[in-house]
Amino acid sequence: MTRAASPLLPMAYSDEVAAAKARDAPIVALESTIITHGMPYPGNLDMARSVERIIRDQGAVPATIAVLDGVLQIGLDSAKLEALAQTKGAMKLSRADLAFAIAERRTGATTVAATMIAAARAGIRVFATGGIGGVHRGAEDSFDVSADLDELSRTAVIVVCAGAKAILDIPKTLEVLETRGVPVVTYDSPAFPAFWSRDSGLKSPLMLNSPAAIANFQWVRDQLGVDGGMLIANPVPEENEIPRQEMEIYIRRALDNAERDEVSGKAVTPYLLDSLFRLTDGRSLATNIALVENNARLAAEIAVAMAD
Ligand code: PSU
Ligand code: MN
């Protein structure tokens, strides 16, 4: 059962999220592209369920966001989550086409950018994901820069991730975030993480080491009237990491495959993730799941700290 959020916009809250909103409980948004385009079934469903469980264990409520048959869902019940994890033709939605999917009654998964828009619309301020989109390698020719970066600069949601994937050009990604005024805060480590690896080789612009300090930083930003989001980069736990040098070998191969297959646009990120999954015999997926779980825990702690 879901409850309509607005008589005009087809937007529905799950019972659990509606109840959390009614009592002002901390809520953590979750994206769905990672479920439909980021991991194969059934690992994607296991991940989605375990991430929700972790958020509940921390005293917050998970709100997985997606568009199902034209309805913007804020929170998915168990049956809807399962259906989405098995859906084949879901659109991959960003700022450009989130409204299109609703208007045309389609089913689509939300990227970081679209999830931020939906979360802000629902009054949710913290969001956990795996990795953000960024500036792709070779962007000087392809102009492939994720809309996630623009969204971070304009929409007031705290995004907890494990850094940027090394399939991207991480120095350029950090430059764009700096230009757009997005705070990049690494959690409890001086090095900016590179998703599967704890260290990208680059120093993080900012560092904080408690959820309370992150909540306080956001409070000061609000008081100052500084709008837009911020990025919290949470390094993957040591026991789950794949070192950078090793990952780089697979990444080069995945990028070669993408070039050979002439992959472009929205298809690039899902293609590379799938290619890496094969090249690492599934190891990249295990690491991916561990880091999303780790991010969900931190995001819930931040949401709880912000509610205090
Ligand atoms: N990083 C991951 N898994 C993913 C994505 C990023 O580890 O599934 C998804 C996110 O939804 C992100 C999107 O917002 O890819 C970025 O896509 P693009 O590069 O096309 O903007
Ligand atoms: Mn792109």
Coordinates of C-alpha atoms and ligand atoms in Angstrom, one line a residue:
M1 CA 0.0 0.0 0.0
T2 CA 1.2 3.4 -0.8
R3 CA -0.1 6.9 -0.2
A4 CA -0.3 9.7 -2.8
A5 CA 2.1 12.6 -2.0
S6 CA 0.4 15.2 -4.2
P7 CA -2.9 15.2 -6.1
L8 CA -1.0 16.5 -9.1
L9 CA 2.4 14.7 -9.3
P10 CA 2.2 10.9 -9.4
M11 CA 4.4 10.4 -6.4
A12 CA 3.9 7.7 -3.8
Y13 CA 5.5 6.9 -0.4
S14 CA 5.8 3.4 0.8
D15 CA 4.0 2.9 4.1
E16 CA 7.3 2.7 6.0
V17 CA 8.6 6.0 4.6
A18 CA 5.2 7.7 5.0
A19 CA 5.2 6.7 8.7
A20 CA 8.8 7.9 9.1
K21 CA 7.9 11.3 7.6
A22 CA 4.9 11.6 9.9
R23 CA 7.1 11.2 13.0
D24 CA 10.0 13.1 11.6
A25 CA 12.3 10.1 11.8
P26 CA 15.7 10.0 9.9
I27 CA 15.4 8.7 6.4
V28 CA 18.1 7.7 3.9
A29 CA 17.4 7.7 0.2
L30 CA 18.8 5.0 -2.1
E31 CA 19.2 5.0 -5.8
S32 CA 17.9 2.2 -8.1
T33 CA 20.2 2.4 -11.2
I34 CA 22.7 0.4 -9.2
I35 CA 20.0 -2.3 -9.0
T36 CA 18.9 -2.3 -12.6
H37 CA 22.0 -1.3 -14.5
G38 CA 24.8 -1.8 -12.0
M39 CA 24.6 -5.4 -10.9
P40 CA 23.2 -8.7 -12.2
Y41 CA 20.2 -10.5 -10.6
P42 CA 20.0 -11.9 -8.0
G43 CA 23.0 -10.2 -6.4
N44 CA 21.4 -6.9 -7.0
L45 CA 18.3 -7.8 -5.0
D46 CA 20.4 -9.3 -2.1
M47 CA 22.4 -6.0 -2.1
A48 CA 19.2 -3.9 -2.1
R49 CA 17.7 -5.8 0.8
S50 CA 20.9 -5.9 2.9
V51 CA 21.4 -2.2 2.4
E52 CA 17.9 -1.4 3.6
R53 CA 18.4 -3.7 6.6
I54 CA 21.6 -1.9 7.6
I55 CA 19.8 1.4 7.5
R56 CA 17.0 0.1 9.8
D57 CA 19.6 -1.3 12.2
Q58 CA 21.0 2.2 12.6
G59 CA 17.6 3.6 13.6
A60 CA 16.8 5.2 10.2
V61 CA 14.4 4.3 7.4
P62 CA 15.4 3.4 3.9
A63 CA 13.7 5.0 0.9
T64 CA 14.7 3.3 -2.4
I65 CA 13.6 5.6 -5.2
A66 CA 12.4 4.6 -8.7
V67 CA 9.7 5.3 -11.3
L68 CA 7.3 2.4 -11.7
D69 CA 4.7 2.7 -14.4
G70 CA 4.9 6.5 -14.3
V71 CA 4.7 6.8 -10.5
L72 CA 7.7 8.3 -8.6
Q73 CA 8.1 5.9 -5.7
I74 CA 9.7 7.1 -2.5
G75 CA 10.4 3.8 -0.8
L76 CA 9.7 0.4 -2.3
D77 CA 8.0 -2.4 -0.5
S78 CA 9.4 -5.9 -0.7
A79 CA 7.4 -7.0 -3.8
K80 CA 8.2 -3.8 -5.7
L81 CA 11.9 -4.1 -4.9
E82 CA 11.9 -7.7 -6.1
A83 CA 10.0 -6.7 -9.3
L84 CA 12.4 -3.9 -10.1
A85 CA 15.5 -6.1 -9.5
Q86 CA 14.2 -8.5 -12.2
T87 CA 13.0 -5.8 -14.7
K88 CA 14.7 -5.9 -18.0
G89 CA 13.9 -2.8 -19.9
A90 CA 14.0 -0.1 -17.2
M91 CA 15.1 3.3 -18.3
K92 CA 18.2 4.9 -16.7
L93 CA 16.9 8.2 -15.5
S94 CA 18.8 11.4 -14.8
R95 CA 17.8 15.1 -14.6
A96 CA 17.0 15.2 -18.3
D97 CA 14.4 12.4 -18.3
L98 CA 13.1 11.8 -14.8
A99 CA 10.0 13.8 -15.7
F100 CA 9.7 12.2 -19.1
A101 CA 9.4 8.7 -17.5
I102 CA 6.6 10.0 -15.2
A103 CA 4.8 11.8 -18.0
E104 CA 5.0 8.8 -20.3
R105 CA 4.1 6.3 -17.6
R106 CA 7.3 4.4 -18.0
T107 CA 9.4 2.4 -15.6
G108 CA 12.9 3.7 -14.8
A109 CA 15.7 3.5 -12.3
T110 CA 17.1 6.7 -10.9
T111 CA 20.8 7.6 -11.1
V112 CA 22.5 9.7 -8.5
A113 CA 21.2 12.9 -10.1
A114 CA 17.6 11.8 -10.4
T115 CA 17.6 10.3 -6.9
M116 CA 18.8 13.6 -5.5
I117 CA 16.0 15.5 -7.2
A118 CA 13.4 13.0 -5.9
A119 CA 14.9 13.0 -2.4
A120 CA 14.9 16.8 -2.2
R121 CA 11.3 16.8 -3.4
A122 CA 10.4 14.3 -0.6
G123 CA 12.3 16.3 2.1
I124 CA 15.0 13.7 2.4
R125 CA 18.5 15.1 3.0
V126 CA 20.8 12.1 3.0
F127 CA 21.4 9.6 0.3
A128 CA 23.7 6.5 0.1
T129 CA 25.1 5.0 -3.1
G130 CA 28.1 3.2 -4.5
G131 CA 30.0 5.6 -6.7
I132 CA 29.0 8.8 -8.4
G133 CA 29.2 9.5 -12.1
G134 CA 32.0 11.9 -13.1
V135 CA 34.2 13.0 -15.9
H136 CA 35.0 10.1 -18.1
R137 CA 38.6 9.4 -19.3
G138 CA 38.9 11.0 -22.7
A139 CA 36.2 13.6 -21.9
E140 CA 38.3 16.2 -23.7
D141 CA 37.1 14.4 -26.9
S142 CA 33.8 12.7 -25.9
F143 CA 32.5 15.5 -23.6
D144 CA 31.2 12.7 -21.4
V145 CA 30.7 14.3 -18.0
S146 CA 28.0 12.9 -15.7
A147 CA 25.0 15.0 -14.9
D148 CA 25.6 13.8 -11.3
L149 CA 28.2 16.5 -10.9
D150 CA 25.9 19.4 -11.9
E151 CA 23.2 18.0 -9.6
L152 CA 25.6 17.9 -6.6
S153 CA 26.1 21.6 -7.2
R154 CA 22.5 22.6 -7.2
T155 CA 20.4 20.1 -5.0
A156 CA 20.7 20.1 -1.2
V157 CA 21.2 16.4 -0.5
I158 CA 24.3 14.8 1.2
V159 CA 25.5 12.0 -1.0
V160 CA 27.5 9.2 0.6
C161 CA 29.6 7.3 -1.8
A162 CA 32.9 5.3 -2.0
G163 CA 34.6 8.0 -4.2
A164 CA 34.6 7.9 -7.9
K165 CA 35.3 4.8 -10.0
A166 CA 38.7 4.6 -11.4
I167 CA 37.0 4.0 -14.8
L168 CA 36.6 7.8 -14.6
D169 CA 39.2 10.5 -14.8
I170 CA 39.3 11.2 -11.0
P171 CA 41.5 14.3 -11.1
K172 CA 39.2 16.0 -13.6
T173 CA 36.1 14.9 -11.6
L174 CA 37.5 16.5 -8.5
E175 CA 38.3 19.7 -10.5
V176 CA 34.7 20.0 -11.7
L177 CA 33.4 19.5 -8.2
E178 CA 35.7 22.2 -6.9
T179 CA 34.6 24.6 -9.7
R180 CA 30.9 23.9 -9.0
G181 CA 31.5 24.6 -5.2
V182 CA 30.7 21.0 -4.1
P183 CA 32.3 20.1 -0.8
V184 CA 34.2 16.8 -1.1
V185 CA 34.7 15.4 2.4
T186 CA 36.5 12.1 2.9
Y187 CA 35.4 10.2 5.9
D188 CA 38.2 9.4 8.3
S189 CA 41.0 9.2 5.7
P190 CA 43.2 11.9 4.0
A191 CA 43.1 10.1 0.6
F192 CA 40.2 10.4 -1.8
P193 CA 39.0 6.8 -2.4
A194 CA 38.6 5.2 -5.8
F195 CA 35.5 3.0 -5.2
W196 CA 37.1 -0.5 -5.2
S197 CA 40.3 0.9 -3.7
R198 CA 40.8 3.0 -0.6
D199 CA 43.2 5.4 -2.2
S200 CA 43.0 7.1 -5.6
G201 CA 46.4 8.5 -5.2
L202 CA 44.8 12.0 -4.7
K203 CA 44.4 13.9 -1.5
S204 CA 40.9 14.6 -0.5
P205 CA 40.0 18.3 -0.3
L206 CA 38.3 18.0 3.1
M207 CA 38.2 15.4 5.9
L208 CA 35.9 14.8 8.8
N209 CA 35.8 11.8 11.1
S210 CA 32.4 11.6 12.7
P211 CA 28.8 11.7 11.6
A212 CA 28.2 14.5 14.1
A213 CA 30.9 16.6 12.5
I214 CA 29.3 16.1 9.0
A215 CA 25.9 17.0 10.4
N216 CA 27.4 20.1 12.0
F217 CA 29.1 21.1 8.7
Q218 CA 25.8 20.8 6.9
W219 CA 24.1 22.9 9.6
V220 CA 26.6 25.7 9.1
R221 CA 26.1 25.6 5.3
D222 CA 22.4 25.9 5.8
Q223 CA 22.8 28.8 8.2
L224 CA 25.1 30.5 5.7
G225 CA 22.6 30.1 2.9
V226 CA 25.0 28.0 0.9
D227 CA 22.8 25.8 -1.3
G228 CA 23.6 22.6 -3.2
G229 CA 24.7 19.2 -2.1
M230 CA 27.8 17.7 -0.7
L231 CA 29.8 14.6 -1.3
I232 CA 31.0 12.3 1.4
A233 CA 33.6 9.9 0.2
N234 CA 33.7 6.8 2.4
P235 CA 36.6 4.4 1.7
V236 CA 35.7 0.7 1.2
P237 CA 36.7 -1.4 4.2
E238 CA 40.2 -2.7 3.9
E239 CA 39.2 -6.4 3.9
N240 CA 37.1 -5.8 0.8
E241 CA 39.4 -3.6 -1.3
I242 CA 40.9 -4.4 -4.6
P243 CA 44.2 -2.5 -4.8
R244 CA 44.4 0.3 -7.4
Q245 CA 47.3 -1.2 -9.4
E246 CA 45.4 -4.5 -9.8
M247 CA 42.1 -2.8 -10.7
E248 CA 43.9 -0.6 -13.3
I249 CA 44.7 -3.6 -15.4
Y250 CA 41.1 -4.7 -15.6
I251 CA 39.9 -1.1 -16.2
R252 CA 42.2 -0.7 -19.2
R253 CA 40.8 -3.9 -20.7
A254 CA 37.2 -2.8 -20.0
L255 CA 37.8 0.5 -21.7
D256 CA 39.4 -1.2 -24.7
N257 CA 36.3 -3.4 -25.0
A258 CA 34.0 -0.3 -24.8
E259 CA 36.0 1.4 -27.6
R260 CA 35.9 -1.7 -29.7
D261 CA 32.1 -2.0 -29.2
E262 CA 31.7 1.7 -29.8
V263 CA 29.7 2.2 -26.6
S264 CA 28.6 5.8 -25.9
G265 CA 26.3 8.0 -23.8
K266 CA 24.3 6.4 -21.0
A267 CA 25.4 3.0 -21.9
V268 CA 29.0 3.6 -21.0
T269 CA 28.9 3.2 -17.2
P270 CA 26.7 0.0 -17.2
Y271 CA 28.9 -1.5 -20.0
L272 CA 32.1 -0.9 -18.0
L273 CA 30.6 -2.3 -14.8
D274 CA 29.5 -5.4 -16.5
S275 CA 32.8 -5.8 -18.3
L276 CA 34.7 -5.5 -15.0
F277 CA 32.4 -8.0 -13.3
R278 CA 33.5 -10.6 -15.9
L279 CA 37.1 -9.6 -16.0
T280 CA 37.4 -9.9 -12.2
D281 CA 35.4 -13.2 -12.0
G282 CA 32.8 -11.5 -9.8
R283 CA 35.2 -10.0 -7.4
S284 CA 34.4 -6.5 -8.4
L285 CA 30.8 -7.2 -7.5
A286 CA 31.6 -8.5 -4.0
T287 CA 33.6 -5.3 -3.4
N288 CA 30.8 -3.2 -4.8
I289 CA 28.2 -4.7 -2.5
A290 CA 30.5 -4.3 0.6
L291 CA 31.1 -0.7 -0.1
V292 CA 27.5 0.1 -0.7
E293 CA 26.7 -1.5 2.7
N294 CA 29.4 0.5 4.3
N295 CA 28.0 3.7 2.8
A296 CA 24.5 2.9 3.9
R297 CA 25.7 2.6 7.5
L298 CA 27.5 5.9 7.4
A299 CA 24.5 7.7 5.7
A300 CA 22.1 6.4 8.4
E301 CA 24.5 7.6 11.1
I302 CA 24.6 11.0 9.4
A303 CA 20.8 11.1 9.1
V304 CA 20.4 10.2 12.8
A305 CA 23.0 12.9 13.7
M306 CA 21.2 15.5 11.7
A307 CA 17.9 14.7 13.5
D308 CA 19.5 15.4 16.9
Ligands
PSU1 N1 28.5 3.9 -9.9 C1 28.3 2.6 -9.5 N2 27.2 1.9 -9.9 C2 26.3 2.5 -10.7 C3 26.4 3.9 -11.0 C4 27.5 4.5 -10.6 O1 29.1 2.1 -8.7 O2 25.3 1.8 -11.0 C5 25.3 4.6 -11.7 C6 24.8 5.6 -10.8 O3 23.4 5.6 -10.8 C7 25.3 6.9 -11.3 C8 25.3 6.6 -12.8 O4 24.5 8.0 -11.0 O5 25.8 5.3 -12.9 C9 26.1 7.5 -13.6 O6 25.9 7.3 -14.9 P1 26.5 8.3 -16.0 O7 28.0 8.1 -16.0 O8 25.9 7.8 -17.3 O9 26.0 9.7 -15.6
MN2 MN 27.7 10.0 -19.4

